[in-house]
GROMACS .gro file of C-alpha atoms in nm:
model
  457
    1MET     CA    1   3.565   4.745   2.396
    2PRO     CA    2   3.668   4.772   2.765
    3ILE     CA    3   3.407   4.505   2.852
    4LEU     CA    4   3.542   4.274   2.581
    5ILE     CA    5   3.900   4.323   2.700
    6ALA     CA    6   3.794   4.256   3.057
    7LEU     CA    7   3.621   3.933   2.952
    8LEU     CA    8   3.926   3.820   2.757
    9LEU     CA    9   4.153   3.893   3.049
   10LEU     CA   10   3.919   3.709   3.284
   11PHE     CA   11   3.898   3.405   3.056
   12GLY     CA   12   4.273   3.399   3.000
   13ALA     CA   13   4.349   3.420   3.370
   14THR     CA   14   4.099   3.146   3.450
   15ARG     CA   15   4.248   2.912   3.192
   16ALA     CA   16   4.602   2.988   3.308
   17GLY     CA   17   4.506   2.890   3.661
   18ALA     CA   18   4.315   2.581   3.557
   19ASP     CA   19   4.555   2.450   3.293
   20GLU     CA   20   4.861   2.437   3.513
   21ALA     CA   21   4.950   2.117   3.696
   22PRO     CA   22   4.803   2.123   4.048
   23HIS     CA   23   5.041   1.998   4.315
   24TYR     CA   24   4.934   1.788   4.612
   25THR     CA   25   5.110   1.712   4.935
   26LEU     CA   26   4.945   1.416   5.107
   27ARG     CA   27   5.037   1.318   5.463
   28TYR     CA   28   4.895   0.992   5.593
   29ASP     CA   29   4.841   0.926   5.965
   30ALA     CA   30   4.831   0.546   5.998
   31ASN     CA   31   4.703   0.551   6.356
   32ALA     CA   32   4.408   0.779   6.284
   33ARG     CA   33   4.378   0.653   5.924
   34THR     CA   34   4.338   1.010   5.805
   35MET     CA   35   4.490   1.195   5.511
   36ALA     CA   36   4.593   1.560   5.534
   37VAL     CA   37   4.572   1.720   5.190
   38ALA     CA   38   4.731   2.039   5.061
   39LEU     CA   39   4.637   2.127   4.702
   40CYS     CA   40   4.853   2.413   4.574
   41LEU     CA   41   4.863   2.608   4.246
   42ALA     CA   42   5.144   2.835   4.139
   43ASN     CA   43   4.937   3.080   3.937
   44ALA     CA   44   4.663   3.323   4.030
   45ALA     CA   45   4.312   3.288   3.887
   46PRO     CA   46   3.993   3.494   3.921
   47ALA     CA   47   3.792   3.181   3.999
   48LEU     CA   48   3.856   2.810   4.049
   49ARG     CA   49   3.625   2.519   4.125
   50PHE     CA   50   3.727   2.208   4.319
   51SER     CA   51   3.528   1.884   4.304
   52GLY     CA   52   3.536   1.505   4.331
   53ASP     CA   53   3.262   1.247   4.295
   54ASP     CA   54   2.919   1.291   4.453
   55SER     CA   55   3.045   1.158   4.789
   56ALA     CA   56   3.326   1.415   4.819
   57PRO     CA   57   3.120   1.682   5.001
   58ARG     CA   58   3.057   1.431   5.280
   59ASN     CA   59   3.419   1.317   5.297
   60VAL     CA   60   3.618   1.639   5.274
   61GLU     CA   61   3.660   1.787   5.622
   62ALA     CA   62   3.729   2.152   5.710
   63PRO     CA   63   3.850   2.282   5.371
   64LEU     CA   64   4.029   2.617   5.408
   65ARG     CA   65   4.228   2.845   5.179
   66SER     CA   66   4.578   2.927   5.297
   67SER     CA   67   4.519   3.294   5.211
   68GLY     CA   68   4.214   3.308   5.436
   69GLY     CA   69   3.999   3.382   5.130
   70VAL     CA   70   3.637   3.278   5.095
   71LEU     CA   71   3.557   2.922   4.990
   72GLU     CA   72   3.196   2.872   4.879
   73ARG     CA   73   3.002   2.547   4.846
   74ASP     CA   74   2.894   2.503   4.487
   75GLY     CA   75   2.674   2.198   4.431
   76ASP     CA   76   2.896   1.892   4.470
   77GLY     CA   77   3.213   2.103   4.500
   78TRP     CA   78   3.361   2.431   4.618
   79ARG     CA   79   3.438   2.755   4.439
   80ALA     CA   80   3.713   3.004   4.523
   81ARG     CA   81   3.732   3.353   4.379
   82ASP     CA   82   4.043   3.572   4.351
   83TRP     CA   83   4.280   3.278   4.390
   84ARG     CA   84   4.630   3.400   4.472
   85ALA     CA   85   4.954   3.276   4.318
   86GLY     CA   86   5.105   3.001   4.534
   87GLU     CA   87   4.787   2.958   4.737
   88CYS     CA   88   4.683   2.617   4.874
   89LEU     CA   89   4.356   2.449   4.962
   90ARG     CA   90   4.398   2.247   5.281
   91TYR     CA   91   4.165   1.987   5.430
   92SER     CA   92   4.160   1.638   5.580
   93ALA     CA   93   3.976   1.315   5.498
   94ASP     CA   94   3.895   1.026   5.730
   95LEU     CA   95   4.003   0.742   5.502
   96GLY     CA   96   3.935   0.485   5.773
   97ARG     CA   97   3.569   0.580   5.788
   98ILE     CA   98   3.539   0.597   5.409
   99GLY     CA   99   3.717   0.264   5.357
  100ASP     CA  100   3.518   0.083   5.626
  101ALA     CA  101   3.190   0.206   5.477
  102GLN     CA  102   3.294   0.089   5.130
  103ALA     CA  103   3.408  -0.248   5.266
  104ARG     CA  104   3.066  -0.310   5.420
  105ARG     CA  105   2.912  -0.275   5.075
  106SER     CA  106   3.164  -0.490   4.887
  107MET     CA  107   3.424  -0.766   4.907
  108LEU     CA  108   3.694  -0.523   5.021
  109HIS     CA  109   3.744  -0.688   5.358
  110ALA     CA  110   4.118  -0.629   5.362
  111ARG     CA  111   4.366  -0.527   5.629
  112ALA     CA  112   4.463  -0.226   5.420
  113THR     CA  113   4.255   0.092   5.408
  114ILE     CA  114   4.106   0.101   5.057
  115THR     CA  115   3.918   0.399   4.913
  116ASP     CA  116   3.813   0.548   4.581
  117PRO     CA  117   4.031   0.862   4.554
  118ALA     CA  118   3.757   1.055   4.370
  119GLY     CA  119   3.567   1.052   4.700
  120TRP     CA  120   3.825   1.261   4.885
  121LEU     CA  121   4.097   1.392   4.651
  122LEU     CA  122   3.949   1.713   4.511
  123MET     CA  123   4.052   1.798   4.155
  124VAL     CA  124   4.063   2.140   3.992
  125ASP     CA  125   3.787   2.158   3.732
  126GLY     CA  126   3.934   2.199   3.384
  127SER     CA  127   4.291   2.121   3.490
  128GLY     CA  128   4.525   1.869   3.339
  129ASP     CA  129   4.722   1.600   3.518
  130ALA     CA  130   4.844   1.675   3.871
  131GLN     CA  131   5.163   1.605   4.066
  132ALA     CA  132   5.156   1.450   4.413
  133ARG     CA  133   5.402   1.408   4.697
  134VAL     CA  134   5.286   1.140   4.943
  135GLU     CA  135   5.444   1.122   5.288
  136LEU     CA  136   5.401   0.783   5.456
  137PRO     CA  137   5.481   0.650   5.804
  138LYS     CA  138   5.739   0.374   5.831
  139GLY     CA  139   5.595   0.033   5.745
  140ILE     CA  140   5.305   0.176   5.542
  141ALA     CA  141   5.287   0.122   5.167
  142ILE     CA  142   5.054   0.279   4.912
  143SER     CA  143   4.904   0.121   4.601
  144THR     CA  144   4.752   0.363   4.351
  145PRO     CA  145   4.658   0.380   3.982
  146TRP     CA  146   4.874   0.695   3.959
  147ILE     CA  147   5.194   0.704   3.751
  148PRO     CA  148   5.502   0.663   3.977
  149LEU     CA  149   5.777   0.922   3.960
  150ALA     CA  150   6.116   0.934   4.134
  151SER     CA  151   6.072   0.868   4.507
  152SER     CA  152   6.279   0.855   4.825
  153ASP     CA  153   6.249   0.695   5.169
  154GLY     CA  154   5.914   0.777   5.322
  155VAL     CA  155   5.811   0.995   5.029
  156ARG     CA  156   5.641   0.877   4.710
  157ARG     CA  157   5.584   1.097   4.407
  158PHE     CA  158   5.324   1.048   4.137
  159ARG     CA  159   5.159   1.198   3.834
  160ILE     CA  160   4.780   1.181   3.872
  161PRO     CA  161   4.586   1.160   3.544
  162HIS     CA  162   4.277   1.381   3.543
  163THR     CA  163   3.989   1.149   3.455
  164PRO     CA  164   3.612   1.188   3.502
  165ALA     CA  165   3.514   1.190   3.870
  166ASP     CA  166   3.266   0.904   3.826
  167TRP     CA  167   3.535   0.663   3.707
  168LEU     CA  168   3.619   0.419   3.987
  169GLY     CA  169   3.974   0.400   4.119
  170ARG     CA  170   4.136   0.244   4.424
  171VAL     CA  171   4.403   0.364   4.664
  172ALA     CA  172   4.519   0.114   4.927
  173LEU     CA  173   4.725   0.212   5.232
  174GLY     CA  174   4.868  -0.039   5.475
  175ALA     CA  175   5.120  -0.319   5.515
  176CYS     CA  176   5.112  -0.422   5.149
  177ASP     CA  177   5.392  -0.617   4.982
  178GLU     CA  178   5.486  -0.421   4.669
  179ARG     CA  179   5.651  -0.564   4.359
  180VAL     CA  180   5.706  -0.434   4.005
  181ILE     CA  181   5.682  -0.674   3.712
  182ALA     CA  182   5.833  -0.533   3.391
  183MET     CA  183   5.637  -0.648   3.090
  184GLY     CA  184   5.639  -0.556   2.722
  185GLY     CA  185   5.717  -0.187   2.746
  186GLY     CA  186   5.511  -0.141   3.064
  187ARG     CA  187   5.510  -0.218   3.434
  188LEU     CA  188   5.266  -0.399   3.660
  189HIS     CA  189   5.271  -0.239   4.005
  190VAL     CA  190   5.160  -0.532   4.217
  191ALA     CA  191   5.046  -0.484   4.576
  192LEU     CA  192   4.977  -0.801   4.772
  193GLY     CA  193   4.753  -0.752   5.073
  194ALA     CA  194   4.864  -0.854   5.422
  195GLY     CA  195   4.814  -1.215   5.520
  196VAL     CA  196   5.014  -1.371   5.236
  197ASP     CA  197   5.316  -1.579   5.341
  198LEU     CA  198   5.643  -1.598   5.144
  199ALA     CA  199   5.555  -1.914   4.953
  200GLN     CA  200   5.214  -1.774   4.861
  201ARG     CA  201   5.370  -1.444   4.757
  202ASP     CA  202   5.610  -1.616   4.517
  203LYS     CA  203   5.329  -1.830   4.376
  204LEU     CA  204   5.105  -1.528   4.319
  205LEU     CA  205   5.383  -1.327   4.153
  206ARG     CA  206   5.465  -1.614   3.916
  207TRP     CA  207   5.096  -1.648   3.833
  208LEU     CA  208   5.054  -1.276   3.764
  209GLU     CA  209   5.355  -1.276   3.537
  210ARG     CA  210   5.210  -1.569   3.338
  211VAL     CA  211   4.872  -1.401   3.320
  212GLY     CA  212   5.021  -1.072   3.209
  213HIS     CA  213   5.215  -1.235   2.928
  214ALA     CA  214   4.909  -1.439   2.825
  215ALA     CA  215   4.701  -1.122   2.806
  216ILE     CA  216   4.935  -0.928   2.576
  217PRO     CA  217   4.793  -0.967   2.223
  218ALA     CA  218   4.979  -0.969   1.894
  219HIS     CA  219   5.162  -0.640   1.939
  220GLY     CA  220   5.352  -0.792   2.231
  221ARG     CA  221   5.332  -0.505   2.475
  222LEU     CA  222   5.101  -0.345   2.725
  223PRO     CA  223   4.912  -0.048   2.582
  224LEU     CA  224   4.989   0.142   2.905
  225THR     CA  225   5.319   0.217   3.070
  226ASP     CA  226   5.193   0.157   3.425
  227VAL     CA  227   4.912  -0.062   3.560
  228GLN     CA  228   4.816  -0.103   3.925
  229VAL     CA  229   4.742  -0.464   4.026
  230LEU     CA  230   4.586  -0.485   4.372
  231VAL     CA  231   4.561  -0.842   4.505
  232ILE     CA  232   4.330  -0.879   4.805
  233PRO     CA  233   4.329  -1.206   5.004
  234VAL     CA  234   3.974  -1.297   5.109
  235GLY     CA  235   4.030  -1.621   5.303
  236PRO     CA  236   3.933  -1.980   5.214
  237GLN     CA  237   3.722  -2.002   4.898
  238ARG     CA  238   3.610  -2.268   4.653
  239GLU     CA  239   3.808  -2.102   4.373
  240ALA     CA  240   4.151  -1.942   4.351
  241VAL     CA  241   4.018  -1.611   4.218
  242VAL     CA  242   3.680  -1.512   4.353
  243PHE     CA  243   3.625  -1.187   4.166
  244GLY     CA  244   3.808  -0.927   3.961
  245GLN     CA  245   3.751  -0.572   3.848
  246SER     CA  246   3.923  -0.327   3.618
  247THR     CA  247   3.927   0.042   3.711
  248ARG     CA  248   4.012   0.358   3.515
  249GLY     CA  249   3.978   0.639   3.768
  250GLN     CA  250   4.301   0.845   3.785
  251GLY     CA  251   4.490   0.575   3.593
  252ASN     CA  252   4.442   0.208   3.511
  253GLY     CA  253   4.414  -0.059   3.778
  254LEU     CA  254   4.307  -0.417   3.830
  255THR     CA  255   4.174  -0.559   4.156
  256LEU     CA  256   4.179  -0.935   4.212
  257PHE     CA  257   4.019  -1.105   4.514
  258VAL     CA  258   4.200  -1.433   4.577
  259ASP     CA  259   4.235  -1.728   4.810
  260PRO     CA  260   4.616  -1.740   4.840
  261ALA     CA  261   4.609  -2.090   4.991
  262GLN     CA  262   4.488  -2.244   4.663
  263GLY     CA  263   4.746  -2.440   4.464
  264ALA     CA  264   4.933  -2.310   4.161
  265GLY     CA  265   4.726  -2.536   3.935
  266GLU     CA  266   4.405  -2.374   4.056
  267PHE     CA  267   4.541  -2.030   3.970
  268ASP     CA  268   4.646  -2.152   3.625
  269ARG     CA  269   4.288  -2.267   3.563
  270ASP     CA  270   4.149  -1.924   3.652
  271TRP     CA  271   3.991  -1.710   3.379
  272VAL     CA  272   3.909  -1.399   3.583
  273ALA     CA  273   4.255  -1.241   3.574
  274VAL     CA  274   4.296  -1.276   3.196
  275HIS     CA  275   3.947  -1.129   3.154
  276GLU     CA  276   4.036  -0.824   3.362
  277PHE     CA  277   4.373  -0.775   3.190
  278SER     CA  278   4.189  -0.779   2.856
  279HIS     CA  279   4.000  -0.464   2.956
  280LEU     CA  280   4.328  -0.273   2.925
  281PHE     CA  281   4.302  -0.297   2.546
  282HIS     CA  282   3.987  -0.091   2.495
  283PRO     CA  283   3.877   0.256   2.617
  284HIS     CA  284   3.596   0.336   2.858
  285LEU     CA  285   3.276   0.266   2.662
  286GLY     CA  286   3.008   0.355   2.917
  287ALA     CA  287   2.695   0.160   3.002
  288ARG     CA  288   2.569   0.153   2.642
  289GLY     CA  289   2.896  -0.005   2.536
  290ALA     CA  290   2.924  -0.256   2.821
  291TRP     CA  291   2.829  -0.539   2.587
  292LEU     CA  292   3.126  -0.449   2.366
  293ALA     CA  293   3.369  -0.416   2.657
  294GLU     CA  294   3.263  -0.732   2.840
  295GLY     CA  295   3.224  -0.925   2.518
  296LEU     CA  296   3.580  -0.845   2.413
  297ALA     CA  297   3.720  -0.947   2.752
  298THR     CA  298   3.514  -1.270   2.748
  299TYR     CA  299   3.633  -1.356   2.397
  300TRP     CA  300   3.995  -1.286   2.490
  301GLN     CA  301   3.979  -1.479   2.819
  302ASN     CA  302   3.939  -1.796   2.614
  303VAL     CA  303   4.153  -1.716   2.309
  304LEU     CA  304   4.449  -1.580   2.503
  305ARG     CA  305   4.455  -1.866   2.753
  306ALA     CA  306   4.459  -2.113   2.465
  307ARG     CA  307   4.746  -1.934   2.297
  308SER     CA  308   4.950  -1.932   2.617
  309GLY     CA  309   4.887  -2.298   2.700
  310LEU     CA  310   4.657  -2.235   2.997
  311LEU     CA  311   4.377  -2.402   2.794
  312THR     CA  312   4.382  -2.640   2.501
  313PRO     CA  313   4.236  -2.491   2.182
  314ARG     CA  314   3.964  -2.755   2.186
  315ARG     CA  315   3.867  -2.663   2.541
  316ALA     CA  316   3.865  -2.293   2.450
  317TRP     CA  317   3.616  -2.355   2.170
  318GLU     CA  318   3.405  -2.566   2.406
  319GLU     CA  319   3.403  -2.280   2.657
  320LEU     CA  320   3.283  -2.041   2.387
  321ALA     CA  321   3.013  -2.281   2.269
  322ASP     CA  322   2.891  -2.338   2.626
  323GLY     CA  323   2.879  -1.963   2.682
  324PHE     CA  324   2.666  -1.907   2.374
  325VAL     CA  325   2.418  -2.169   2.498
  326ARG     CA  326   2.396  -1.996   2.836
  327GLY     CA  327   2.361  -1.655   2.673
  328ALA     CA  328   2.073  -1.774   2.458
  329ARG     CA  329   1.904  -1.930   2.761
  330ASP     CA  330   1.939  -1.604   2.955
  331THR     CA  331   1.781  -1.394   2.679
  332ARG     CA  332   1.417  -1.362   2.779
  333ALA     CA  333   1.128  -1.372   2.533
  334ARG     CA  334   1.039  -1.025   2.403
  335ALA     CA  335   1.366  -0.896   2.542
  336ARG     CA  336   1.466  -0.532   2.504
  337GLU     CA  337   1.732  -0.435   2.252
  338LEU     CA  338   2.084  -0.543   2.343
  339GLU     CA  339   2.208  -0.185   2.390
  340ASP     CA  340   1.923  -0.114   2.634
  341ALA     CA  341   1.993  -0.437   2.821
  342SER     CA  342   2.359  -0.335   2.837
  343ALA     CA  343   2.274   0.007   2.983
  344ALA     CA  344   2.052  -0.156   3.250
  345MET     CA  345   2.274  -0.459   3.314
  346GLU     CA  346   2.377  -0.364   3.668
  347ARG     CA  347   2.016  -0.306   3.768
  348ASP     CA  348   1.851  -0.599   3.590
  349HIS     CA  349   2.136  -0.853   3.617
  350GLU     CA  350   2.124  -0.964   3.253
  351PHE     CA  351   2.496  -1.028   3.269
  352THR     CA  352   2.502  -1.358   3.082
  353ARG     CA  353   2.305  -1.228   2.785
  354VAL     CA  354   2.508  -0.906   2.763
  355TYR     CA  355   2.852  -1.067   2.803
  356TRP     CA  356   2.796  -1.350   2.560
  357SER     CA  357   2.614  -1.143   2.298
  358GLY     CA  358   2.923  -0.923   2.297
  359THR     CA  359   3.146  -1.230   2.273
  360ALA     CA  360   2.955  -1.345   1.963
  361TYR     CA  361   3.006  -0.998   1.810
  362TRP     CA  362   3.385  -1.006   1.849
  363LEU     CA  363   3.418  -1.364   1.724
  364ASP     CA  364   3.197  -1.277   1.427
  365ALA     CA  365   3.413  -0.970   1.350
  366ASP     CA  366   3.740  -1.160   1.391
  367LEU     CA  367   3.626  -1.436   1.156
  368ALA     CA  368   3.506  -1.182   0.898
  369LEU     CA  369   3.836  -0.991   0.903
  370ARG     CA  370   4.039  -1.306   0.859
  371ARG     CA  371   3.818  -1.441   0.580
  372ALA     CA  372   3.823  -1.116   0.382
  373SER     CA  373   4.199  -1.071   0.412
  374ASP     CA  374   4.305  -1.433   0.373
  375GLY     CA  375   4.441  -1.417   0.726
  376ARG     CA  376   4.641  -1.096   0.687
  377MET     CA  377   4.408  -0.889   0.906
  378SER     CA  378   4.271  -0.993   1.245
  379LEU     CA  379   4.126  -0.853   1.564
  380ASP     CA  380   4.476  -0.872   1.715
  381GLU     CA  381   4.615  -0.642   1.450
  382VAL     CA  382   4.330  -0.392   1.472
  383LEU     CA  383   4.360  -0.366   1.852
  384ARG     CA  384   4.738  -0.328   1.817
  385ARG     CA  385   4.678  -0.030   1.589
  386PHE     CA  386   4.417   0.112   1.825
  387ALA     CA  387   4.655   0.086   2.120
  388SER     CA  388   4.924   0.266   1.921
  389CYS     CA  389   4.700   0.556   1.827
  390CYS     CA  390   4.451   0.592   2.109
  391LEU     CA  391   4.558   0.441   2.442
  392PRO     CA  392   4.573   0.531   2.718
  393SER     CA  393   4.252   0.731   2.699
  394LYS     CA  394   4.139   0.973   2.970
  395ARG     CA  395   3.798   1.023   2.814
  396ALA     CA  396   3.501   0.800   2.746
  397TRP     CA  397   3.442   0.681   2.391
  398ALA     CA  398   3.091   0.650   2.249
  399PRO     CA  399   3.049   0.290   2.127
  400GLU     CA  400   2.983   0.410   1.771
  401ALA     CA  401   3.303   0.617   1.772
  402PHE     CA  402   3.504   0.317   1.891
  403VAL     CA  403   3.379   0.077   1.622
  404GLU     CA  404   3.414   0.342   1.352
  405LYS     CA  405   3.775   0.397   1.458
  406LEU     CA  406   3.841   0.022   1.442
  407ASP     CA  407   3.701   0.015   1.088
  408ALA     CA  408   3.922   0.307   0.989
  409LEU     CA  409   4.225   0.124   1.126
  410ALA     CA  410   4.128  -0.201   0.954
  411GLY     CA  411   4.018  -0.044   0.626
  412SER     CA  412   3.684  -0.220   0.656
  413ASP     CA  413   3.320  -0.183   0.755
  414VAL     CA  414   3.324  -0.501   0.965
  415PHE     CA  415   3.287  -0.344   1.308
  416ALA     CA  416   3.035  -0.062   1.256
  417ARG     CA  417   2.804  -0.265   1.033
  418ARG     CA  418   2.787  -0.551   1.281
  419TRP     CA  419   2.757  -0.306   1.572
  420ARG     CA  420   2.442  -0.160   1.417
  421GLU     CA  421   2.296  -0.507   1.376
  422TYR     CA  422   2.389  -0.643   1.719
  423ARG     CA  423   2.296  -0.337   1.927
  424ALA     CA  424   1.933  -0.362   1.810
  425LEU     CA  425   1.892  -0.737   1.868
  426ARG     CA  426   1.604  -0.850   2.089
  427VAL     CA  427   1.713  -1.213   2.063
  428PHE     CA  428   2.046  -1.378   2.121
  429PRO     CA  429   2.265  -1.342   1.810
  430ALA     CA  430   2.313  -1.635   1.580
  431ALA     CA  431   2.659  -1.733   1.701
  432PRO     CA  432   2.909  -1.828   1.428
  433ASP     CA  433   2.922  -2.197   1.336
  434LEU     CA  434   3.213  -2.330   1.539
  435GLU     CA  435   3.233  -2.653   1.339
  436SER     CA  436   3.220  -2.523   0.983
  437PRO     CA  437   3.484  -2.703   0.773
  438ALA     CA  438   3.528  -2.389   0.565
  439ASP     CA  439   3.658  -2.199   0.870
  440ALA     CA  440   3.870  -2.479   1.019
  441ALA     CA  441   4.201  -2.316   0.924
  442ILE     CA  442   4.087  -1.977   1.056
  443ARG     CA  443   3.971  -2.127   1.385
  444ALA     CA  444   4.308  -2.296   1.424
  445ALA     CA  445   4.485  -1.965   1.353
  446ILE     CA  446   4.279  -1.781   1.615
  447MET     CA  447   4.393  -2.015   1.891
  448ARG     CA  448   4.750  -2.065   1.766
  449PRO     CA  449   5.032  -1.903   1.968
  450LEU     CA  450   5.152  -1.591   1.790
  451PRO     CA  451   5.516  -1.535   1.698
  452ALA     CA  452   5.681  -1.290   1.935
  453PRO     CA  453   5.676  -0.950   1.763
  454LYS     CA  454   5.972  -0.717   1.773
  455VAL     CA  455   5.930  -0.474   2.060
  456GLU     CA  456   6.118  -0.145   2.058
  457GLY     CA  457   6.263  -0.016   2.380
   0.00000   0.00000   0.00000
C-alpha cells in the first residue's frame, strides 16, 4: 500500500506540474538577433521534460534552472527532477543564425528574421497551452501564429497553442507593417515584410481582404478566431504570387511570397492565396492524407474564385478539366497506390498526380451529395458542420477518421466509400463528366455565389 500511495502521489504531482499553463517571458535583442527565454511554472513537480523539434538541442544555448537544480539531456530534450514551485528554465537562442540557415534552404530571403518556433521555444511535455509575454525593442514588430491577448507599448502578450513539435510554424521579427483584417467572426493578422511602399501596402491589403472573403465557404465565417498571414516580398517575378504555404505549428498561419510591384489585376488572377486559405477548413491529415488536403484546396481554389467573381464559372470548369488531363499524364504506368504516392510526394515529386487525384475525389463527392439530396446537401454544408464541431484542431486526424466524421455529419457514406476506392488507385481516377446534361443544374449551383448566411456575433 505505501508503494501504491507513493506512485499515486508521484503521478498526481507530475500531472499538476505538466497540466498548468507554462508562462514565457521572451526578450528580443534586435542588434544581436537573439531571444532570451524564461519558461516559468507556478507549481512544483517531481519531474518535467522540455523539448522542441529535432533541431532544438542545437539551437537552445546554455539552459539553466533558476533554482540551480540539475538539468539533464534526454534525447532531443531536457529533463528536470524535483522542480520547485515558481522555478524558471532560462536560456537564449540565436534567432539570426537559425533564420539565416533556414533562409539559405528556402525562399525566406526577407529583411525580417524568420524562424520556426519549435526549433527554439521549448515546450513542457504533456502541458496545455502556454502564455507568453514578449518584450520588443522600439521599431521591431513580431508576427506569430499565436493567439494575441491584451498588449501594451513594447510588450505583446499571447496564448501559445500546444501542437506537435513537428508541425511547422513561423515567427517573424523585424520592421514589419502589421494590420488586422476582421472577417466573419475571425481576424487575419497580416504582417507585410519591409520593402513595400504605401501604395503597394494598400493594394496588398485590399487583395487579401478580397481573397479572405472569397475563401469563406457557405457558413460565412472563418473556422478560426485568429490566423497569421505573413506576406514576404521577394523582388521582381513573373507572377504576383510566387509561392504559398499553410502552417499549423503553435496556431494557424499562411505565408505568401509576392512581387509587390505587380498590378492589382495580376493579384486578382492569382490562385495560390485562395488555395492556401482553403487549408484552414480541414485538420492536419499527415502525409497519407496529403491527397485529401491538397485535393480539397485545389478544388476550392477554382470553385471559390468563380463564386467571388475572380473567375468566370466557365473558366473554373476549364481549369478543373485541364488539371485532370495533367494529373492523368503525370500518373506513371504501374504506379503505386495513391495513398503511397501521397506519403512519398515530397520525395518523389508526384505533386500533379496527388493534387489532382484528390481534386477529382472532392468533386465526385460534392456531385454525389447534391444528386442524392436534390441540392439540399453539399460539400459546403458538410465542411460548415465540421468547422463547427471540430476546428481548430491541435491534433492530427487520420484520413479515415476525417472522412468518417464527414459522413456522420452528412448522414451519408459518400466520403468513406469513395476514400477507400481512391486511396487504392494505381491509375488516375475517372474524373466526373464535366459536360453531362444530367448534371448541368448541379454544376451551375456549385459555381453560383452563395447567399450570405446569418453570422452570429
